[in-house]
């Protein structure tokens, strides 16, 4: 299947949508917008994965399997332990292939804002100290740049398995939401 761009018509009505992209690319925000526009169930994988004190929840895989069997949803394409199952059920993958500088600027801005405001993320967790970016190799500000190329290669390998819509920059995101996505029939929320 060819990569679709922001103006290409969709070959079907999307009902099970994955949103892929690097940390900080806007996956969660786009999932929310798609869910609202399409009337789809929106599942945030981070909220299922992370328990208190940043510990993985043992129920994660079972909860993902349960919603993946549903016919209408949108979620992020992340967490290797569930990617294969989600991909097997998805009919569309939207790839936020934003430029590196844009993604990193968003990631830094979001991380600083969350930390300064002490925003509760999932199950009582907050962004760790910004200073820990210097000592923790898994800190989000180090993780984002480290995984950028790997994420791009992962998505490019999926083109033959699912319809992939590639969006580069916020202008293309807006064009796709207002164009091809808006032009196909709307599903009822379940």
Coordinates of N, CA, C and O in Angstrom, one line a residue:
X1 N 0.8 -1.2 0.0 CA 0.0 0.0 0.0 C 0.9 1.2 0.0 O 1.9 1.3 0.7
X2 N 0.5 2.2 -0.8 CA 1.3 3.5 -0.8 C 1.1 4.3 0.5 O 0.1 4.2 1.1
X3 N 2.1 5.1 0.8 CA 1.9 6.0 1.9 C 0.9 7.1 1.4 O 1.0 7.6 0.3
X4 N -0.1 7.4 2.3 CA -1.0 8.5 1.9 C -0.5 9.8 2.5 O 0.1 9.8 3.6
X5 N -0.8 10.9 1.9 CA -0.5 12.2 2.4 C -1.7 12.9 2.9 O -2.8 12.3 3.0
X6 N -1.5 14.1 3.3 CA -2.6 14.9 4.0 C -3.8 15.2 3.1 O -4.9 15.5 3.6
X7 N -3.7 15.1 1.8 CA -4.8 15.4 0.9 C -5.3 14.1 0.2 O -6.4 14.2 -0.5
X8 N -4.7 13.0 0.4 CA -5.2 11.8 -0.3 C -6.4 11.2 0.4 O -6.5 11.1 1.6
X9 N -7.4 10.9 -0.4 CA -8.6 10.3 0.1 C -8.3 9.0 0.8 O -7.5 8.2 0.4
X10 N -9.1 8.7 1.9 CA -8.9 7.4 2.6 C -9.7 6.3 1.8 O -10.8 6.6 1.3
X11 N -9.1 5.1 1.8 CA -9.7 4.0 1.0 C -10.9 3.4 1.8 O -11.5 2.5 1.2
X12 N -11.1 3.8 3.0 CA -12.2 3.2 3.8 C -12.6 4.1 4.9 O -11.9 5.1 5.2
X13 N -13.7 3.8 5.6 CA -14.0 4.6 6.8 C -13.2 4.1 8.0 O -13.3 2.9 8.3
X14 N -12.3 4.9 8.5 CA -11.4 4.4 9.6 C -12.2 4.2 10.9 O -12.9 5.0 11.3
X15 N -12.0 3.0 11.5 CA -12.8 2.6 12.7 C -11.8 2.3 13.8 O -12.2 2.4 15.0
X16 N -10.6 1.8 13.5 CA -9.6 1.4 14.5 C -8.3 2.1 14.1 O -7.7 1.6 13.2
X17 N -8.0 3.2 14.7 CA -6.9 4.0 14.3 C -5.8 4.0 15.3 O -6.0 4.3 16.5
X18 N -4.6 3.8 14.8 CA -3.4 4.0 15.6 C -2.7 5.3 15.2 O -2.7 5.7 14.0
X19 N -2.2 6.0 16.1 CA -1.4 7.3 15.9 C 0.0 7.0 16.3 O 0.3 6.8 17.5
X20 N 0.9 7.0 15.3 CA 2.4 6.8 15.6 C 3.1 8.1 15.5 O 2.7 9.0 14.8
X21 N 4.3 8.1 16.2 CA 5.1 9.3 16.1 C 6.1 9.3 17.3 O 5.9 8.5 18.3
X22 N 7.1 10.1 17.3 CA 8.0 10.1 18.3 C 7.4 10.8 19.6 O 6.4 11.5 19.5
X23 N 8.0 10.5 20.7 CA 7.6 11.2 22.0 C 7.7 12.7 21.7 O 8.6 13.2 21.2
X24 N 6.6 13.3 22.1 CA 6.5 14.8 21.9 C 5.9 15.2 20.5 O 5.8 16.4 20.3
X25 N 5.6 14.3 19.7 CA 5.1 14.6 18.4 C 3.6 15.1 18.4 O 3.1 15.7 17.4
X26 N 2.9 14.8 19.4 CA 1.5 15.1 19.5 C 0.5 14.0 19.3 O -0.7 14.2 18.9
X27 N 0.9 12.8 19.6 CA 0.1 11.6 19.4 C -1.2 11.6 20.2 O -2.3 11.4 19.7
X28 N -1.0 11.9 21.5 CA -2.2 11.9 22.4 C -3.2 13.0 22.0 O -4.4 12.8 22.0
X29 N -2.7 14.2 21.7 CA -3.5 15.3 21.2 C -4.3 14.9 20.0 O -5.5 15.2 19.9
X30 N -3.6 14.3 19.0 CA -4.3 14.0 17.8 C -5.3 12.9 18.0 O -6.4 12.9 17.4
X31 N -5.0 11.9 18.9 CA -5.9 10.9 19.2 C -7.2 11.5 19.7 O -8.3 11.1 19.4
X32 N -7.1 12.4 20.6 CA -8.2 13.1 21.2 C -9.1 13.8 20.1 O -10.3 13.7 20.1
X33 N -8.4 14.5 19.2 CA -9.1 15.2 18.2 C -9.8 14.3 17.2 O -10.9 14.5 16.8
X34 N -9.1 13.2 16.9 CA -9.8 12.2 16.0 C -11.0 11.6 16.7 O -12.0 11.4 16.1
X35 N -10.8 11.2 18.0 CA -12.0 10.6 18.7 C -13.2 11.6 18.7 O -14.3 11.1 18.5
X36 N -12.9 12.9 18.9 CA -14.0 13.8 19.0 C -14.6 14.0 17.6 O -15.9 14.0 17.5
X37 N -13.8 14.0 16.6 CA -14.3 14.2 15.2 C -15.1 13.0 14.7 O -16.1 13.1 14.0
X38 N -14.6 11.8 15.0 CA -15.1 10.6 14.4 C -16.1 9.9 15.3 O -16.7 8.9 14.9
X39 N -16.2 10.3 16.6 CA -17.1 9.6 17.5 C -16.5 8.3 17.9 O -17.3 7.3 18.2
X40 N -15.2 8.2 18.0 CA -14.5 6.9 18.4 C -14.2 6.9 19.9 O -13.9 8.0 20.5
X41 N -14.0 5.7 20.4 CA -13.5 5.6 21.8 C -12.0 5.9 21.8 O -11.3 5.4 21.0
X42 N -11.6 6.7 22.7 CA -10.2 7.1 22.8 C -9.6 6.4 24.0 O -10.1 6.6 25.1
X43 N -8.6 5.7 23.8 CA -7.9 5.0 24.9 C -6.4 5.6 24.9 O -5.7 5.5 24.0
X44 N -6.0 6.0 26.1 CA -4.7 6.5 26.3 C -3.8 5.4 26.9 O -4.0 5.0 28.1
X45 N -2.9 4.9 26.1 CA -2.1 3.8 26.6 C -1.3 4.1 27.8 O -1.1 3.2 28.7
X46 N -0.7 5.3 27.9 CA 0.0 5.6 29.1 C -0.8 5.5 30.4 O -0.2 5.0 31.4
X47 N -2.1 5.8 30.3 CA -2.9 5.7 31.5 C -3.1 4.2 31.9 O -3.4 3.9 33.1
X48 N -3.1 3.3 30.9 CA -3.2 1.9 31.2 C -1.9 1.3 31.6 O -1.9 0.3 32.4
X49 N -0.8 1.8 31.1 CA 0.5 1.2 31.4 C 1.1 1.6 32.7 O 1.6 0.7 33.5
X50 N 1.0 2.9 33.1 CA 1.7 3.4 34.3 C 0.8 3.3 35.5 O -0.2 3.9 35.5
X51 N 1.3 2.6 36.5 CA 0.7 2.6 37.8 C 1.3 3.6 38.7 O 2.2 4.4 38.3
X52 N 1.0 3.7 40.0 CA 1.6 4.7 40.9 C 3.1 4.5 40.9 O 3.6 3.4 40.8
X53 N 3.8 5.6 41.1 CA 5.3 5.6 41.2 C 5.9 5.1 40.0 O 7.0 4.4 40.1
X54 N 5.3 5.3 38.8 CA 5.9 4.9 37.5 C 6.2 3.4 37.4 O 7.2 3.0 36.8
X55 N 5.3 2.6 38.0 CA 5.5 1.2 37.9 C 4.5 0.7 36.9 O 3.3 1.1 36.8
X56 N 4.9 -0.2 36.0 CA 4.0 -0.8 35.0 C 2.9 -1.6 35.7 O 3.1 -2.3 36.7
X57 N 1.7 -1.5 35.2 CA 0.5 -2.2 35.7 C 0.4 -3.6 35.1 O 0.5 -3.7 33.9
X58 N 0.3 -4.6 35.9 CA 0.2 -6.0 35.4 C -1.0 -6.2 34.5 O -1.0 -7.1 33.7
X59 N -2.1 -5.4 34.6 CA -3.3 -5.6 33.9 C -3.2 -5.0 32.4 O -4.1 -5.1 31.6
X60 N -2.1 -4.3 32.1 CA -2.0 -3.6 30.9 C -2.3 -4.4 29.7 O -3.2 -4.0 28.9
X61 N -1.7 -5.5 29.5 CA -1.9 -6.3 28.2 C -3.3 -6.8 28.1 O -3.9 -6.8 27.1
X62 N -3.9 -7.2 29.2 CA -5.3 -7.7 29.2 C -6.3 -6.5 28.9 O -7.2 -6.7 28.1
X63 N -6.0 -5.4 29.4 CA -6.9 -4.2 29.1 C -6.8 -3.8 27.7 O -7.7 -3.4 27.0
X64 N -5.6 -3.8 27.1 CA -5.4 -3.5 25.7 C -6.1 -4.5 24.8 O -6.8 -4.2 23.9
X65 N -5.9 -5.8 25.2 CA -6.6 -6.9 24.4 C -8.1 -6.7 24.4 O -8.8 -6.9 23.4
X66 N -8.7 -6.3 25.5 CA -10.1 -6.1 25.6 C -10.6 -5.0 24.7 O -11.6 -5.1 24.0
X67 N -9.9 -3.8 24.7 CA -10.4 -2.7 23.9 C -10.1 -3.0 22.4 O -10.8 -2.5 21.5
X68 N -9.0 -3.7 22.1 CA -8.6 -3.9 20.7 C -9.7 -4.8 20.0 O -9.8 -4.7 18.8
X69 N -10.4 -5.6 20.8 CA -11.5 -6.4 20.2 C -12.7 -5.6 19.8 O -13.5 -6.0 19.0
X70 N -12.8 -4.4 20.4 CA -13.9 -3.5 20.1 C -13.7 -3.0 18.6 O -12.7 -3.0 18.1
X71 N -14.8 -2.6 18.0 CA -14.8 -2.2 16.6 C -14.5 -0.8 16.3 O -14.2 -0.4 15.2
X72 N -14.4 0.1 17.4 CA -14.3 1.5 17.1 C -13.4 2.2 18.2 O -13.8 2.4 19.3
X73 N -12.1 2.5 17.8 CA -11.2 3.1 18.8 C -10.1 3.9 18.1 O -9.8 3.7 16.9
X74 N -9.4 4.7 18.9 CA -8.2 5.4 18.5 C -7.3 5.4 19.7 O -7.7 5.6 20.8
X75 N -6.0 5.1 19.4 CA -5.0 5.1 20.5 C -3.6 5.3 19.9 O -3.4 5.3 18.6
X76 N -2.6 5.5 20.7 CA -1.2 5.7 20.3 C -0.6 4.3 20.0 O -0.9 3.3 20.5
X77 N 0.3 4.3 19.0 CA 1.1 3.2 18.6 C 2.4 3.2 19.4 O 3.4 3.8 18.9
X78 N 2.4 2.6 20.6 CA 3.6 2.6 21.4 C 3.5 1.3 22.3 O 2.5 0.6 22.2
X79 N 4.5 1.1 23.1 CA 4.6 0.0 24.0 C 4.7 -1.3 23.2 O 3.8 -1.9 22.7
X80 N 6.0 -1.8 23.0 CA 6.3 -2.9 22.2 C 5.5 -4.2 22.5 O 5.2 -5.0 21.7
X81 N 5.1 -4.4 23.8 CA 4.4 -5.6 24.2 C 3.0 -5.7 23.7 O 2.4 -6.7 23.7
X82 N 2.5 -4.6 23.1 CA 1.1 -4.6 22.6 C 1.0 -4.1 21.1 O 0.0 -4.2 20.5
X83 N 2.1 -3.7 20.6 CA 2.1 -3.2 19.2 C 1.6 -4.2 18.2 O 0.7 -3.8 17.3
X84 N 2.0 -5.4 18.2 CA 1.6 -6.4 17.3 C 0.1 -6.6 17.3 O -0.6 -6.7 16.3
X85 N -0.4 -6.8 18.5 CA -1.9 -7.0 18.7 C -2.7 -5.8 18.2 O -3.7 -6.0 17.5
X86 N -2.3 -4.6 18.5 CA -3.0 -3.4 18.1 C -2.9 -3.3 16.5 O -3.9 -3.0 15.9
X87 N -1.7 -3.5 16.0 CA -1.6 -3.4 14.5 C -2.5 -4.5 13.8 O -3.0 -4.2 12.8
X88 N -2.6 -5.6 14.4 CA -3.4 -6.7 13.8 C -4.9 -6.3 13.7 O -5.6 -6.7 12.8
X89 N -5.3 -5.4 14.6 CA -6.7 -5.0 14.6 C -7.0 -3.6 14.0 O -8.1 -3.3 13.6
X90 N -5.9 -2.8 13.8 CA -6.1 -1.5 13.3 C -6.4 -1.5 11.8 O -5.9 -2.4 11.1
X91 N -7.1 -0.6 11.3 CA -7.4 -0.4 9.9 C -6.6 0.8 9.3 O -6.5 0.9 8.1
X92 N -6.1 1.7 10.2 CA -5.5 2.9 9.7 C -4.4 3.3 10.7 O -4.6 3.2 11.9
X93 N -3.2 3.7 10.2 CA -2.2 4.2 11.1 C -1.9 5.6 10.6 O -1.5 5.8 9.4
X94 N -2.0 6.6 11.5 CA -1.6 8.0 11.2 C -0.2 8.2 11.8 O 0.0 8.0 13.0
X95 N 0.7 8.6 10.9 CA 2.1 8.8 11.3 C 2.4 10.3 11.4 O 2.4 10.9 10.4
X96 N 2.7 10.7 12.6 CA 3.2 12.1 12.8 C 4.7 12.1 12.6 O 5.5 11.8 13.5
X97 N 5.1 12.4 11.3 CA 6.5 12.4 10.9 C 7.0 13.8 10.9 O 7.5 14.3 9.9
X98 N 6.9 14.4 12.0 CA 7.3 15.8 12.1 C 8.8 16.0 12.1 O 9.5 15.0 12.5
X99 N 9.4 17.1 11.7 CA 10.8 17.3 11.7 C 11.3 17.2 13.2 O 10.7 17.6 14.1
X100 N 12.6 16.8 13.3 CA 13.2 16.5 14.6 C 13.1 17.8 15.5 O 12.8 17.7 16.6
X101 N 13.5 18.9 14.9 CA 13.5 20.2 15.7 C 12.1 20.5 16.3 O 12.0 20.9 17.4
X102 N 11.1 20.3 15.5 CA 9.7 20.5 16.0 C 9.4 19.6 17.1 O 8.8 20.0 18.1
X103 N 9.7 18.3 17.0 CA 9.3 17.3 18.0 C 10.1 17.6 19.3 O 9.5 17.6 20.4
X104 N 11.4 17.9 19.2 CA 12.1 18.2 20.4 C 11.7 19.5 21.1 O 11.6 19.5 22.3
X105 N 11.3 20.5 20.3 CA 10.8 21.8 20.9 C 9.5 21.5 21.7 O 9.3 22.0 22.8
X106 N 8.6 20.7 21.1 CA 7.4 20.4 21.7 C 7.6 19.6 23.0 O 7.0 19.8 24.0
X107 N 8.6 18.6 22.9 CA 8.9 17.7 24.0 C 9.4 18.5 25.2 O 9.0 18.4 26.4
X108 N 10.4 19.4 24.9 CA 11.0 20.2 26.0 C 10.0 21.1 26.6 O 9.8 21.2 27.8
X109 N 9.2 21.8 25.8 CA 8.2 22.7 26.3 C 7.1 22.0 27.1 O 6.8 22.5 28.2
X110 N 6.6 20.9 26.6 CA 5.6 20.1 27.4 C 6.2 19.6 28.7 O 5.6 19.7 29.8
X111 N 7.4 19.1 28.7 CA 8.0 18.6 29.9 C 8.2 19.7 31.0 O 7.9 19.5 32.2
X112 N 8.8 20.8 30.5 CA 9.0 21.9 31.5 C 7.6 22.4 32.0 O 7.5 22.7 33.2
X113 N 6.6 22.6 31.2 CA 5.3 23.0 31.6 C 4.7 22.1 32.6 O 4.2 22.5 33.7
X114 N 4.7 20.8 32.3 CA 4.2 19.8 33.2 C 4.9 19.8 34.6 O 4.3 19.7 35.6
X115 N 6.2 19.9 34.5 CA 7.0 19.9 35.8 C 6.7 21.1 36.6 O 6.5 21.1 37.8
X116 N 6.7 22.3 36.0 CA 6.5 23.6 36.7 C 5.2 23.6 37.3 O 5.0 24.1 38.4
X117 N 4.2 23.1 36.6 CA 2.8 23.1 37.2 C 2.4 21.9 38.0 O 1.3 21.8 38.5
X118 N 3.4 21.0 38.1 CA 3.2 19.7 38.9 C 1.9 19.0 38.4 O 1.1 18.6 39.2
X119 N 1.8 18.9 37.1 CA 0.6 18.3 36.5 C 0.6 16.8 36.8 O 1.7 16.1 36.7
X120 N -0.5 16.3 37.3 CA -0.6 14.8 37.5 C -0.9 14.2 36.2 O -1.8 14.6 35.4
X121 N -0.1 13.2 35.8 CA -0.2 12.6 34.5 C -1.1 11.3 34.6 O -2.3 11.4 34.4
X122 N -0.6 10.2 35.1 CA -1.4 9.0 35.2 C -1.1 8.4 36.5 O 0.0 8.2 37.0
X123 N -2.2 8.1 37.2 CA -2.2 7.4 38.5 C -1.3 8.0 39.5 O -0.6 7.4 40.2
X124 N -1.4 9.3 39.6 CA -0.7 10.1 40.6 C 0.8 10.5 40.2 O 1.4 11.1 41.0
X125 N 1.2 10.1 39.0 CA 2.6 10.4 38.6 C 2.7 11.8 38.1 O 1.8 12.3 37.5
X126 N 3.9 12.3 38.3 CA 4.3 13.6 37.8 C 5.6 13.5 37.0 O 6.4 12.5 37.2
X127 N 5.9 14.5 36.2 CA 7.2 14.5 35.5 C 8.3 14.6 36.6 O 8.2 15.3 37.6
X128 N 9.4 13.8 36.4 CA 10.5 13.9 37.4 C 11.2 15.2 37.3 O 11.0 16.0 36.4
X129 N 12.1 15.5 38.2 CA 12.9 16.7 38.3 C 13.6 16.9 36.9 O 14.1 15.9 36.3
X130 N 13.6 18.1 36.5 CA 14.4 18.4 35.2 C 15.9 18.1 35.4 O 16.5 17.7 34.4
X131 N 16.4 18.2 36.6 CA 17.8 17.9 36.8 C 18.1 16.4 36.5 O 19.2 16.0 36.2
X132 N 17.1 15.5 36.7 CA 17.3 14.1 36.5 C 17.5 13.8 35.1 O 18.0 12.7 34.7
X133 N 17.3 14.7 34.2 CA 17.6 14.5 32.7 C 19.1 14.3 32.6 O 19.5 13.6 31.6
X134 N 19.9 14.8 33.5 CA 21.3 14.7 33.4 C 21.8 13.4 34.0 O 22.9 12.9 33.7
X135 N 21.0 12.7 34.8 CA 21.5 11.5 35.5 C 20.7 10.3 35.1 O 21.2 9.2 35.3
X136 N 19.5 10.4 34.5 CA 18.7 9.3 34.2 C 18.6 9.1 32.7 O 18.0 9.9 32.0
X137 N 19.2 8.0 32.2 CA 19.3 7.8 30.7 C 17.9 7.5 30.1 O 17.7 7.6 28.9
X138 N 16.9 7.2 31.0 CA 15.5 7.0 30.5 C 14.6 8.2 30.7 O 13.4 8.2 30.4
X139 N 15.2 9.4 31.1 CA 14.4 10.6 31.3 C 13.8 10.9 29.9 O 14.5 10.8 28.9
X140 N 12.6 11.4 29.9 CA 11.9 11.7 28.7 C 12.6 12.6 27.7 O 12.6 12.5 26.5
X141 N 13.4 13.6 28.3 CA 14.2 14.5 27.5 C 15.4 13.8 26.8 O 15.9 14.4 25.9
X142 N 15.8 12.7 27.3 CA 16.9 11.9 26.7 C 16.3 10.8 25.8 O 16.9 10.5 24.8
X143 N 15.1 10.3 26.2 CA 14.5 9.2 25.5 C 14.0 9.7 24.1 O 14.2 9.0 23.1
X144 N 13.4 10.9 24.1 CA 12.9 11.4 22.8 C 13.9 11.5 21.7 O 13.7 10.9 20.6
X145 N 15.1 12.2 21.9 CA 16.1 12.2 20.8 C 16.6 10.9 20.5 O 16.9 10.6 19.3
X146 N 16.8 10.0 21.5 CA 17.4 8.7 21.3 C 16.5 7.8 20.4 O 17.1 6.9 19.7
X147 N 15.2 8.0 20.4 CA 14.3 7.0 19.7 C 13.8 7.6 18.4 O 13.0 6.9 17.7
X148 N 14.2 8.8 18.0 CA 13.6 9.4 16.8 C 13.8 8.6 15.6 O 12.8 8.3 14.9
X149 N 15.0 8.2 15.2 CA 15.2 7.5 14.0 C 14.6 6.1 14.1 O 14.1 5.6 13.1
X150 N 14.7 5.4 15.2 CA 14.2 4.1 15.4 C 12.6 4.1 15.2 O 12.1 3.2 14.5
X151 N 11.9 5.1 15.7 CA 10.5 5.2 15.5 C 10.2 5.4 14.0 O 9.2 4.8 13.5
X152 N 10.9 6.2 13.3 CA 10.6 6.4 11.9 C 10.8 5.1 11.1 O 10.0 4.7 10.3
X153 N 11.9 4.3 11.4 CA 12.1 3.1 10.7 C 11.0 2.1 11.0 O 10.6 1.3 10.1
X154 N 10.5 2.0 12.2 CA 9.5 1.1 12.6 C 8.2 1.4 11.8 O 7.6 0.4 11.3
X155 N 7.9 2.6 11.6 CA 6.6 2.9 10.9 C 6.8 2.6 9.4 O 5.9 2.1 8.8
X156 N 7.9 3.0 8.8 CA 8.2 2.7 7.4 C 8.1 1.2 7.1 O 7.6 0.8 6.0
X157 N 8.4 0.4 8.1 CA 8.3 -1.1 7.9 C 6.9 -1.6 7.8 O 6.6 -2.7 7.4
X158 N 5.9 -0.7 8.2 CA 4.5 -1.2 8.3 C 3.7 -0.8 7.1 O 2.5 -1.2 7.0
X159 N 4.2 -0.2 6.1 CA 3.5 0.3 5.0 C 2.7 -0.8 4.3 O 1.6 -0.6 3.8
X160 N 3.3 -2.0 4.2 CA 2.6 -3.1 3.5 C 1.6 -3.8 4.4 O 0.8 -4.7 3.9
X161 N 1.4 -3.4 5.6 CA 0.5 -4.1 6.5 C -0.7 -3.4 6.9 O -1.7 -4.0 7.2
X162 N -0.7 -2.0 6.7 CA -1.9 -1.2 7.1 C -1.9 0.1 6.3 O -0.8 0.5 5.8
X163 N -3.0 0.7 6.1 CA -3.0 2.0 5.5 C -2.3 3.0 6.4 O -2.7 3.1 7.6
X164 N -1.3 3.7 5.9 CA -0.5 4.6 6.6 C -0.7 6.0 6.0 O -0.5 6.2 4.8
X165 N -1.1 6.9 6.9 CA -1.2 8.3 6.5 C -0.1 9.1 7.1 O 0.0 9.1 8.3
X166 N 0.8 9.7 6.3 CA 2.0 10.3 6.8 C 1.7 11.8 6.8 O 1.4 12.5 5.8
X167 N 1.9 12.4 8.0 CA 1.7 13.9 8.2 C 3.0 14.5 8.7 O 3.5 14.1 9.7
X168 N 3.4 15.5 8.0 CA 4.7 16.2 8.3 C 4.4 17.6 8.6 O 4.2 18.4 7.7
X169 N 4.3 18.0 9.9 CA 4.1 19.3 10.3 C 2.6 19.5 10.7 O 1.7 18.8 10.2
X170 N 2.4 20.6 11.5 CA 1.0 20.8 12.0 C 0.1 21.2 10.9 O -1.1 20.9 10.9
X171 N 0.6 21.9 9.9 CA -0.3 22.3 8.7 C -0.9 21.1 8.0 O -2.1 21.1 7.7
X172 N -0.1 20.0 7.9 CA -0.6 18.8 7.2 C -1.6 18.1 8.1 O -2.5 17.5 7.7
X173 N -1.4 18.1 9.4 CA -2.3 17.5 10.4 C -3.7 18.2 10.2 O -4.7 17.5 10.1
X174 N -3.7 19.5 10.2 CA -4.9 20.3 10.1 C -5.6 20.0 8.8 O -6.8 19.8 8.7
X175 N -4.8 19.9 7.7 CA -5.4 19.7 6.3 C -6.0 18.3 6.3 O -7.1 18.1 5.7
X176 N -5.4 17.3 6.9 CA -5.9 15.9 6.9 C -7.2 15.9 7.7 O -8.2 15.2 7.3
X177 N -7.2 16.5 8.9 CA -8.4 16.4 9.7 C -9.6 17.1 9.0 O -10.7 16.6 9.1
X178 N -9.4 18.2 8.4 CA -10.4 19.0 7.7 C -10.8 18.4 6.4 O -11.9 18.6 5.9
X179 N -9.9 17.6 5.8 CA -10.1 17.1 4.4 C -10.5 15.6 4.4 O -11.7 15.3 4.7
X180 N -9.5 14.8 4.2 CA -9.9 13.3 4.0 C -10.6 12.7 5.2 O -11.6 12.0 5.1
X181 N -10.2 13.0 6.5 CA -10.9 12.4 7.6 C -12.3 13.0 7.8 O -13.2 12.2 8.1
X182 N -12.5 14.2 7.5 CA -13.8 14.8 7.6 C -14.8 14.4 6.5 O -16.0 14.4 6.7
X183 N -14.2 13.9 5.4 CA -15.0 13.6 4.3 C -15.6 12.2 4.3 O -16.5 11.8 3.4
X184 N -15.2 11.3 5.2 CA -15.7 10.0 5.3 C -16.8 9.9 6.3 O -16.8 10.7 7.3
X185 N -17.8 9.0 6.2 CA -18.9 8.9 7.2 C -18.5 8.9 8.6 O -17.5 8.3 9.0
X186 N -19.3 9.5 9.5 CA -19.0 9.5 10.9 C -19.6 8.3 11.6 O -20.7 8.0 11.4
X187 N -18.8 7.8 12.5 CA -19.2 6.6 13.4 C -19.9 7.2 14.6 O -19.6 8.3 15.1
X188 N -20.8 6.4 15.2 CA -21.4 6.8 16.4 C -20.5 6.3 17.6 O -19.9 5.2 17.5
X189 N -20.4 7.1 18.6 CA -19.6 6.8 19.8 C -20.2 5.6 20.5 O -21.4 5.5 20.5
X190 N -19.4 4.7 21.0 CA -19.9 3.5 21.7 C -19.5 3.6 23.1 O -18.5 4.0 23.5

